[in-house]
Structures are given as C-alpha cells and as structure tokens.
Short mmCIF file of C-alpha atoms in Angstrom, two decimals:
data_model
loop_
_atom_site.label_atom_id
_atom_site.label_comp_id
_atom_site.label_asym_id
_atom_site.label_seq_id
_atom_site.Cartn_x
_atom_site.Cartn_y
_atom_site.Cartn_z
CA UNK A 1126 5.29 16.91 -2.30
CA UNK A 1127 3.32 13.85 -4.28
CA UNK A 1128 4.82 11.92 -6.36
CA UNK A 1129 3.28 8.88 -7.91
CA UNK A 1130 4.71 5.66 -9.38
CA UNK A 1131 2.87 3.04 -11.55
CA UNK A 1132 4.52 -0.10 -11.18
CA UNK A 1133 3.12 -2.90 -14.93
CA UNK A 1134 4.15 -6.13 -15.61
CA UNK A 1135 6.78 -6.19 -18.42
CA UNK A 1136 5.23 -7.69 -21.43
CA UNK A 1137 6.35 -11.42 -21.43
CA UNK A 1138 4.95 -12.00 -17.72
CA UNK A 1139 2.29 -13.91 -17.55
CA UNK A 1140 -0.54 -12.15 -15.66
CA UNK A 1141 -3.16 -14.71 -14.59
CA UNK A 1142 -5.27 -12.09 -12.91
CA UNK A 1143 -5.49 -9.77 -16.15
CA UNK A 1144 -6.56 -12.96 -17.84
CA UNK A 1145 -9.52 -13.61 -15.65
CA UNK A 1146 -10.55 -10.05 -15.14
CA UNK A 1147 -10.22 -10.06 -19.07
CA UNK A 1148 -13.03 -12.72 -19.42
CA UNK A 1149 -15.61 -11.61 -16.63
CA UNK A 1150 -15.46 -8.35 -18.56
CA UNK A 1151 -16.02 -10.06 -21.73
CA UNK A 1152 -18.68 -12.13 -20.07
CA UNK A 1153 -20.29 -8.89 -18.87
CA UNK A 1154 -20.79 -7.68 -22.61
CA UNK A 1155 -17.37 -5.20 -22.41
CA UNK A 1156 -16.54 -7.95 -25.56
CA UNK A 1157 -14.30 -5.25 -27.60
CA UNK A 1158 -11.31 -5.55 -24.56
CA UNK A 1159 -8.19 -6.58 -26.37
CA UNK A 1160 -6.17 -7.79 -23.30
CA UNK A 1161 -5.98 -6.82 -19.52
CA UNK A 1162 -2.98 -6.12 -17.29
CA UNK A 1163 -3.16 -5.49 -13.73
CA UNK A 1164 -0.29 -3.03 -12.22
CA UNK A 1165 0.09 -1.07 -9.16
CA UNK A 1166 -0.43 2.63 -8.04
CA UNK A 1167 1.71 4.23 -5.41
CA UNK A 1168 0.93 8.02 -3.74
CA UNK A 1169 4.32 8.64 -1.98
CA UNK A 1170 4.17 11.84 0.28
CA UNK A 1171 7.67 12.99 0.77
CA UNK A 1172 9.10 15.93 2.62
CA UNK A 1173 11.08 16.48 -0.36
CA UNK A 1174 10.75 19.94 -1.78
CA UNK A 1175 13.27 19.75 -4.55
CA UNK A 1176 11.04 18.14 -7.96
CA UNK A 1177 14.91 16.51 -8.84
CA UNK A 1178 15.75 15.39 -5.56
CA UNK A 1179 12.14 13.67 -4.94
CA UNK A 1180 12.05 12.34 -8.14
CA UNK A 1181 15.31 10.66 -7.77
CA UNK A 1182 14.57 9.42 -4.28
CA UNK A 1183 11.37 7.88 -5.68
CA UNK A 1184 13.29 5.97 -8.56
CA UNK A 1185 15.90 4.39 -5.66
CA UNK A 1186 12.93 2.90 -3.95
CA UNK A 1187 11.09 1.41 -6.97
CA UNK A 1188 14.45 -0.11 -7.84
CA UNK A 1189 15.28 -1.14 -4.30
CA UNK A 1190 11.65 -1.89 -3.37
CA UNK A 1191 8.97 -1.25 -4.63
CA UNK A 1192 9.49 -3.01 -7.95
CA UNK A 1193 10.97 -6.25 -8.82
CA UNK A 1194 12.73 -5.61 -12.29
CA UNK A 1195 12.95 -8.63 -13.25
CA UNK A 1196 9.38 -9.03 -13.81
CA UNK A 1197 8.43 -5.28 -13.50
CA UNK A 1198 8.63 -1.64 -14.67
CA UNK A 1199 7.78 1.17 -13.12
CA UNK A 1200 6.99 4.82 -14.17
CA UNK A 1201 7.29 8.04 -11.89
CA UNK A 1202 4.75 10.45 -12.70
CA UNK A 1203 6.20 13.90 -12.60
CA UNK A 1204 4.72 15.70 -9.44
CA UNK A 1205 2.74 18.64 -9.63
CA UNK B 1108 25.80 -29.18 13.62
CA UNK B 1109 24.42 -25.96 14.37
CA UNK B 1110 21.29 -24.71 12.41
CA UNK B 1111 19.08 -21.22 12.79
CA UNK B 1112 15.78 -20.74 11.51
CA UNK B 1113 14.61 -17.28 11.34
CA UNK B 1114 11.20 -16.26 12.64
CA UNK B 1115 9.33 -13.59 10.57
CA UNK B 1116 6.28 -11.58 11.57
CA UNK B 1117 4.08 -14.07 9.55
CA UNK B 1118 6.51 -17.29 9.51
CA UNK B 1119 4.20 -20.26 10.36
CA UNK B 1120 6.55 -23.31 9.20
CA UNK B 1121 9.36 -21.84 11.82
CA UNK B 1122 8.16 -24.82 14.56
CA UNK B 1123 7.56 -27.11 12.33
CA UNK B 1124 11.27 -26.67 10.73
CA UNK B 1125 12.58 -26.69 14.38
CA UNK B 1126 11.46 -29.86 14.87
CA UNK B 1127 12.52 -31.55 12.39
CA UNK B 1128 16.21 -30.28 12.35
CA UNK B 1129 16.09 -31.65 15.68
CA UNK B 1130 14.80 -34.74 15.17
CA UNK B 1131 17.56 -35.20 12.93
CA UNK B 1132 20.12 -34.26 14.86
CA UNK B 1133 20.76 -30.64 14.60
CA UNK B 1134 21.10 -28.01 17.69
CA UNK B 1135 18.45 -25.24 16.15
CA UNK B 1136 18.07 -21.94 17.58
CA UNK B 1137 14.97 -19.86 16.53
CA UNK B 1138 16.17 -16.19 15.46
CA UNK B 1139 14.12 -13.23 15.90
CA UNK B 1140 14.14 -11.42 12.29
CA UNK B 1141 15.12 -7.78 14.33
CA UNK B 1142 17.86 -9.12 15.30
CA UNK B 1143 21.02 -7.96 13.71
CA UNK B 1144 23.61 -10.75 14.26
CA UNK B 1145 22.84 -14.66 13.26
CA UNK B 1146 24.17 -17.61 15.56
CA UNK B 1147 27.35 -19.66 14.58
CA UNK B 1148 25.07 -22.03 12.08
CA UNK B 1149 26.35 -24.57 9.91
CA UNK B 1150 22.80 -23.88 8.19
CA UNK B 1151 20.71 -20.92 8.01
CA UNK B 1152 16.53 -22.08 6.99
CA UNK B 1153 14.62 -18.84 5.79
CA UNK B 1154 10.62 -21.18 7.03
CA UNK B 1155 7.32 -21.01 5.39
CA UNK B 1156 4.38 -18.86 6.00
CA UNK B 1157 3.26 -15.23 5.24
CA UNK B 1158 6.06 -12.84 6.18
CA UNK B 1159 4.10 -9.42 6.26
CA UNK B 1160 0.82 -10.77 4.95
CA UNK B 1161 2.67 -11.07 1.83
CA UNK B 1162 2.42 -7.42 1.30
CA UNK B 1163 3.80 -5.93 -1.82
CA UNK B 1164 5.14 -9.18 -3.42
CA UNK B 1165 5.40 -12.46 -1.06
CA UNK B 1166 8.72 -12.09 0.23
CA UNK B 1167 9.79 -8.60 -0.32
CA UNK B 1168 9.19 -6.85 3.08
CA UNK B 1169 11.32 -9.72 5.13
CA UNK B 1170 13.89 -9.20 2.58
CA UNK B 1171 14.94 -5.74 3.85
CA UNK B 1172 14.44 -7.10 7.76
CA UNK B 1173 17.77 -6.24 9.84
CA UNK B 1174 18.80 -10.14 10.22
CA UNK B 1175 18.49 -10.82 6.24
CA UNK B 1176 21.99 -8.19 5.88
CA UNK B 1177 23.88 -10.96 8.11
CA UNK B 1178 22.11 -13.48 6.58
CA UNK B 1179 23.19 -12.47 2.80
CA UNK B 1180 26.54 -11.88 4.25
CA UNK B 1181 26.86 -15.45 5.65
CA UNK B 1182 25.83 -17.01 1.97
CA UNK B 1183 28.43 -14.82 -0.07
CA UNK B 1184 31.03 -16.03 2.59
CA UNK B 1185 29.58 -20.06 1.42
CA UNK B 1186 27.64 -20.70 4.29
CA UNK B 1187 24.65 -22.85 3.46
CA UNK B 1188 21.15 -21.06 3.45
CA UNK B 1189 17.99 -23.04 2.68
CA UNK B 1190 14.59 -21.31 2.01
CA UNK B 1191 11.52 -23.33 1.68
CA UNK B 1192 8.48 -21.71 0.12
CA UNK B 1193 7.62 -18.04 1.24
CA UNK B 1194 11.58 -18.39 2.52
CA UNK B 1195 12.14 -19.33 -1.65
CA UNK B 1196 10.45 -16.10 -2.18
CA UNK B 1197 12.39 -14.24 0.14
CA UNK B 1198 15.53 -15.81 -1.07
CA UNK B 1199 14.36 -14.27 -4.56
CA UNK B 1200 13.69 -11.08 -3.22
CA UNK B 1201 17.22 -10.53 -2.06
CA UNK B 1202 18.57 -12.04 -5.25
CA UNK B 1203 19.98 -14.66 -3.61
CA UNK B 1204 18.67 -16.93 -6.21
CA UNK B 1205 17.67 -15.86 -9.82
CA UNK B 1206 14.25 -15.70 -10.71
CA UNK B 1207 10.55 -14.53 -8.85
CA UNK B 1208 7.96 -16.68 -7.82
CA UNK B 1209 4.62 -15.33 -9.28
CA UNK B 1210 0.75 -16.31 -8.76
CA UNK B 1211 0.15 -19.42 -9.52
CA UNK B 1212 -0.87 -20.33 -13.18
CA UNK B 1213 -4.54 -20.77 -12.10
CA UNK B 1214 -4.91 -18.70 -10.11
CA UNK B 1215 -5.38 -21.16 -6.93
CA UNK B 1216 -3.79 -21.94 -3.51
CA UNK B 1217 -2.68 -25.32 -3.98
CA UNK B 1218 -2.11 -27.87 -0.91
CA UNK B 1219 -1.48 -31.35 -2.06
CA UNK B 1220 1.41 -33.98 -1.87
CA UNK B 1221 3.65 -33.95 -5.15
CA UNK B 1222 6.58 -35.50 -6.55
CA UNK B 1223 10.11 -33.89 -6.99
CA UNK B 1224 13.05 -35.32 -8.89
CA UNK B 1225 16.32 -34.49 -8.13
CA UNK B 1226 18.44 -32.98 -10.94
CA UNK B 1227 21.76 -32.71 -9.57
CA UNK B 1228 23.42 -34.22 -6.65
CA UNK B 1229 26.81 -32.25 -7.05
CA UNK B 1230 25.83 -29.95 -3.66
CA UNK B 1231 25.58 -30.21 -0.31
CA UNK B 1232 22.13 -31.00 -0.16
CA UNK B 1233 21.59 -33.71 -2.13
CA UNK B 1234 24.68 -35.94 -2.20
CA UNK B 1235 24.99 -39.32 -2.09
CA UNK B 1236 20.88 -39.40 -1.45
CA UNK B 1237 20.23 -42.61 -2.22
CA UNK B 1238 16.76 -41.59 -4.22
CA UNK B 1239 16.19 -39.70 -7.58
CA UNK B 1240 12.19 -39.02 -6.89
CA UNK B 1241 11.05 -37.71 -3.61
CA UNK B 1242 7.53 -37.36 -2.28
CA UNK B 1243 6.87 -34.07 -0.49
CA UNK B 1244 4.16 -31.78 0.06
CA UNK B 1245 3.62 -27.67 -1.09
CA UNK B 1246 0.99 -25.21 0.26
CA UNK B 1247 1.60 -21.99 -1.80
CA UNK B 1248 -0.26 -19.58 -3.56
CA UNK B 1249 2.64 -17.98 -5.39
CA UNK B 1250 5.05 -20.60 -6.24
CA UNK B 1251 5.41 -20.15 -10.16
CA UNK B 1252 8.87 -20.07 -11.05
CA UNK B 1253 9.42 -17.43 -13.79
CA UNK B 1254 13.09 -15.84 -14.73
CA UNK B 1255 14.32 -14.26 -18.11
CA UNK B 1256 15.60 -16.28 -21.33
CA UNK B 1257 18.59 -14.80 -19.91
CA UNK B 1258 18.65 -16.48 -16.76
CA UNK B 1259 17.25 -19.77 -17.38
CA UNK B 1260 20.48 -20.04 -20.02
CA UNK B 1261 22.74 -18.88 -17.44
CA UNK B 1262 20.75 -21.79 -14.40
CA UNK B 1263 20.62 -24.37 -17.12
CA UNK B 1264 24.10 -23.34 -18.04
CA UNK B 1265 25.71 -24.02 -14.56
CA UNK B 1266 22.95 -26.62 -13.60
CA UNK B 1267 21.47 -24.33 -11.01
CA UNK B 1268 18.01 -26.56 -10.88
CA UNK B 1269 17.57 -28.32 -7.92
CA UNK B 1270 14.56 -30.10 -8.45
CA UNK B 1271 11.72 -30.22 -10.80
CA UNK B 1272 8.13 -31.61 -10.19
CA UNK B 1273 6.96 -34.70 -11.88
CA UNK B 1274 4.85 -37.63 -11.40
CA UNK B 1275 5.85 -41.04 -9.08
CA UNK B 1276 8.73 -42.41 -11.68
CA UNK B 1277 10.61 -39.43 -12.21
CA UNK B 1278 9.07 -38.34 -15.40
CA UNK B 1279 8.83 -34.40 -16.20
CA UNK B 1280 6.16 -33.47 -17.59
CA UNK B 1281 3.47 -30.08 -18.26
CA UNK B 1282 0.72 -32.15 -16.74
CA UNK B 1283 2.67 -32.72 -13.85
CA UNK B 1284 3.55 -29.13 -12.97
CA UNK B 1285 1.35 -27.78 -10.04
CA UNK B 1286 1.60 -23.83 -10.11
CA UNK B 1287 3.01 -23.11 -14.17
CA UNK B 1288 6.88 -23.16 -13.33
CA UNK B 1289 8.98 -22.44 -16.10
CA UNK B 1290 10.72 -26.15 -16.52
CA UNK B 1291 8.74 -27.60 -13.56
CA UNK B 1292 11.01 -25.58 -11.33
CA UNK B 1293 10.68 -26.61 -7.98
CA UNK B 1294 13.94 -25.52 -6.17
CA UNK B 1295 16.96 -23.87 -7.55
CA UNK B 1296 20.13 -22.99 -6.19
CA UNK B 1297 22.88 -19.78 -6.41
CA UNK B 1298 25.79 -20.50 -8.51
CA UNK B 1299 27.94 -21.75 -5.82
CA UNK B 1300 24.95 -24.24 -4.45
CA UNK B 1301 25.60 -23.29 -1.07
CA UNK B 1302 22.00 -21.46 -1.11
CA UNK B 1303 18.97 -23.54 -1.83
CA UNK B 1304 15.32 -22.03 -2.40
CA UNK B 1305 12.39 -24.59 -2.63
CA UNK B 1306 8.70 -24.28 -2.87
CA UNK B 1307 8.17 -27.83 -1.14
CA UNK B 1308 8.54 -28.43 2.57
CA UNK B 1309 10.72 -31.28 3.65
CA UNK B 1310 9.88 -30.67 7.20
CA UNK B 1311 6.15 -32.00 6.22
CA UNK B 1312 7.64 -35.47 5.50
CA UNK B 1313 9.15 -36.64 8.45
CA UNK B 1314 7.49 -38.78 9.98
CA UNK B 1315 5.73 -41.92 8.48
CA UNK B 1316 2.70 -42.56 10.52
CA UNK B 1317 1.58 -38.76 9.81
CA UNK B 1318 2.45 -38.16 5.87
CA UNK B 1319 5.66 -39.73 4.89
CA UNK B 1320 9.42 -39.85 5.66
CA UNK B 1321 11.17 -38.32 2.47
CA UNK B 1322 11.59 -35.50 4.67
CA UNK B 1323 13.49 -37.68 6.66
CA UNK B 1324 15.79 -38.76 4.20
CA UNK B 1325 16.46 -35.05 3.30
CA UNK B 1326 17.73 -33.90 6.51
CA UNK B 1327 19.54 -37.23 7.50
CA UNK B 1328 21.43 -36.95 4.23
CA UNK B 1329 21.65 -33.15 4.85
CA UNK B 1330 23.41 -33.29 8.52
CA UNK B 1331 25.66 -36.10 6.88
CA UNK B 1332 26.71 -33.96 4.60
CA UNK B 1333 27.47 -31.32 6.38
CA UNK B 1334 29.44 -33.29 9.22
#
C-alpha cells in the first residue's frame, strides 16, 4: 500500500527559500503570487495491508522522524 | 579526564575536536556512531560536519544512530554532553536542547570569525572564565536558532542561553547576528546545563599562530572544571 505524507512549515517559521522562490517568480511576470512556502512530499510503500494500521504507522514516523513539530506539520493523505 | 567524541558518517570536525581535547589535557577516544555502548567519559562532544549529507533536516538521521540511545542516557543521568554545530543540530534533533536550527536567514553558508558573549557562567562550561567576549569561528549553513514563544519564555526563564553573538565589546545587537537567530542565539543549554549545543567551534581557536587561542581558554577552563 501507498501512503503519502506532506510535511509544511507551520505558519510563524520563517521560510527563506519560499521568500526567494517568491521573488524570481515575481520577477518572471507570475506577479499575482501572494506568498510561497516550500514543504516536503513523502511516497511511503509499506507492506501494510490494513488502511488503519498503515495509516497509524505512517503518523508514528512523521512524529518520530520525519517531521520536526516544533517547526513542522504534517498531513497523511488517505491511501487509495 | 576522560572525553569521547563520536564519529558520524559525515562528521568532519571529529579530528580536529580530538586534538584539541588533547592538547588540553584530556584522554579522547574517537567512538564509532554503530556502536552501542559509550566509553567511561567525563565529556561526551557530538563534532561538526555533515552527518548523512544532512539528509532530511541537518541532524536528524544521526539522531536515531545506535550510540545517540547511550548517549541521551548518559545526559539525563548529568553527564556533560557538548555539541558544536551540526552536533547542535543533532543535540536538537533528539530534544536534548529546545529549539531547531533552520537555514540561515539569507540564505548563505557563512564561514567567518565572530564574536560570542557569554551569558551565564553558573555551568560547567563556563565558570570562573576569566573573559565575557570570546572570539571564535562558525562554518554553517543552518545555524538559525528558532524555538516557540513558549520556549524562549521557558530558556529565558531558567537562563538556558549560553552565548549570544555580538560584536568585539560584548554588545548584542541585530547587525551583529550572522545566520537570523532568535536573540543572537549562539549556544544554549538543557535545563540542568550539563548539555551544551553551540553553532561555533572552539576547537578552531586553539592555537595562536593559526587563528587564535579563545579556543584555548575554553577547554583549559573546561578540564578545570571538570577536575
């Protein structure tokens, strides 16, 4: 089974990078962007065949791992 | 005194940290980070460098590594643990220390000589050095100090910061803060102050003729202290 995980910046972390992709875009002409924040994307393959069991799995190693809450959050996407 | 440093895949400071505990008197031992079980050490130094390529977040992956469980073990039980830039960010990672270390403000890898003022001398570390400003030298691309409202009340609460940059007299300032650290962090400690996690390297100022000797007077004072 797939499951995915999106891993953002909570909202009072500074994110440098957003910033600067932020203004190349606006130098390109994309001028309408209100603000950029960059984030992760994990594809985690499990053997897992229970949806509850994965799911739950997945959520122990964002909090253990794969996210750092105190500047992070991170949302499973339900697998399909 | 007895002191380990432990070598990560990645760890580049580990020599350089070797020889200056020596030079100052300490018996070092270089640990292997697969190993389980750490030396008798009357200091543990988590070295500089790129554990894992900095994979993930600097830090994170040599945070999990089998000697880091006896290594956290060893700082509940008071032993003193000292990590100096990417080992700051893997004290972090095993919450060790409050806070994370992100990018730096601009966005650049900054190698220069800075100044660091000492904010509190009540820890092993740093009593009875006979200095308030100390010269020493970062290399890091993610040494911005950020933690929560939260936990900057609770460090400022129990005087947690260690150092904070500043300029040649002592004076902290924004325009003297290299990398966008809340407060000019530049070190901080746990709440006991028996772990201490820096972004500068003492081990880069020890000798004079090379870059300077504040180094020097950090680990002379340090093995005093710990005698």
């Amino acid at each position: 089974m797939k499951i995915s995980v999106i891993i953002t910046l909570k909202k009072d972390v500074l994110d440098p990078q957003g910033k600067v992709i932020h203004q190349t875009l606006d130098g390109m002409g994309f001028d309408d962007v209100n603000e950029i924040r960059q984030g992760k994307y994990f594809e985690i393959d499990t053997k897992e065949t229970d949806n509850d069991k994965a799911k739950a799995k997945v959520e122990e190693m964002c909090k253990k791992l794969l996210a750092n809450l105190v500047i992070e959050n991170y949302k499973i996407i339900d697998p399909k | 005194m007895k002191s380990a440093v432990i070598t990560f895949p990645g760890s580049n400071c580990d020599r350089d940290m070797d020889v200056a505990l020596k030079k100052f008197g300490f018996k070092n031992k270089m640990v292997w980070h697969a190993d389980a079980e750490l030396p008798k050490s009357d200091l543990v130094v988590l070295p500089g460098g790129f554990s894992y390529g900095d994979y993930l977040r600097c830090g994170s992956m040599a945070s999990k590594s089998k000697i880091m469980q006896s290594v956290i073990n060893f700082a509940n039980s008071g032993g003193m643990v000292m990590g100096v830039c990417n080992g700051f960010q893997i004290l972090v990672e095993t919450g060790l220390v409050p806070g994370v270390l992100l990018r730096n403000k601009y966005l650049e890898f900054i190698c220069k000589n800075i100044f660091v003022k000492i904010n509190d001398k009540q820890n092993k570390y740093f009593k009875n050095i006979n200095i308030e400003v100390l010269k020493f030298h970062i290399a890091h691309n993610e040494g911005n100090y950020f933690c929560t409202n939260d936990q900057l009340k609770e460090i400022e609460d129990n005087n947690q910061i260690a150092i904070n940059y500043c300029d040649e007299n002592g004076k902290i300032e924004d325009q003297f803060n290299p990398n966008g650290s809340i407060k000019n962090i530049a070190g901080i400690f746990n709440k006991e102050k028996n772990v201490l996690g820096m972004m500068p390297h003492p081990e880069r100022m020890i000798d004079i003729s090379l870059s300077g000797e504040d180094g020097s007077l950090f680990f002379k004072n340090l093995i005093n202290n710990l005698k």
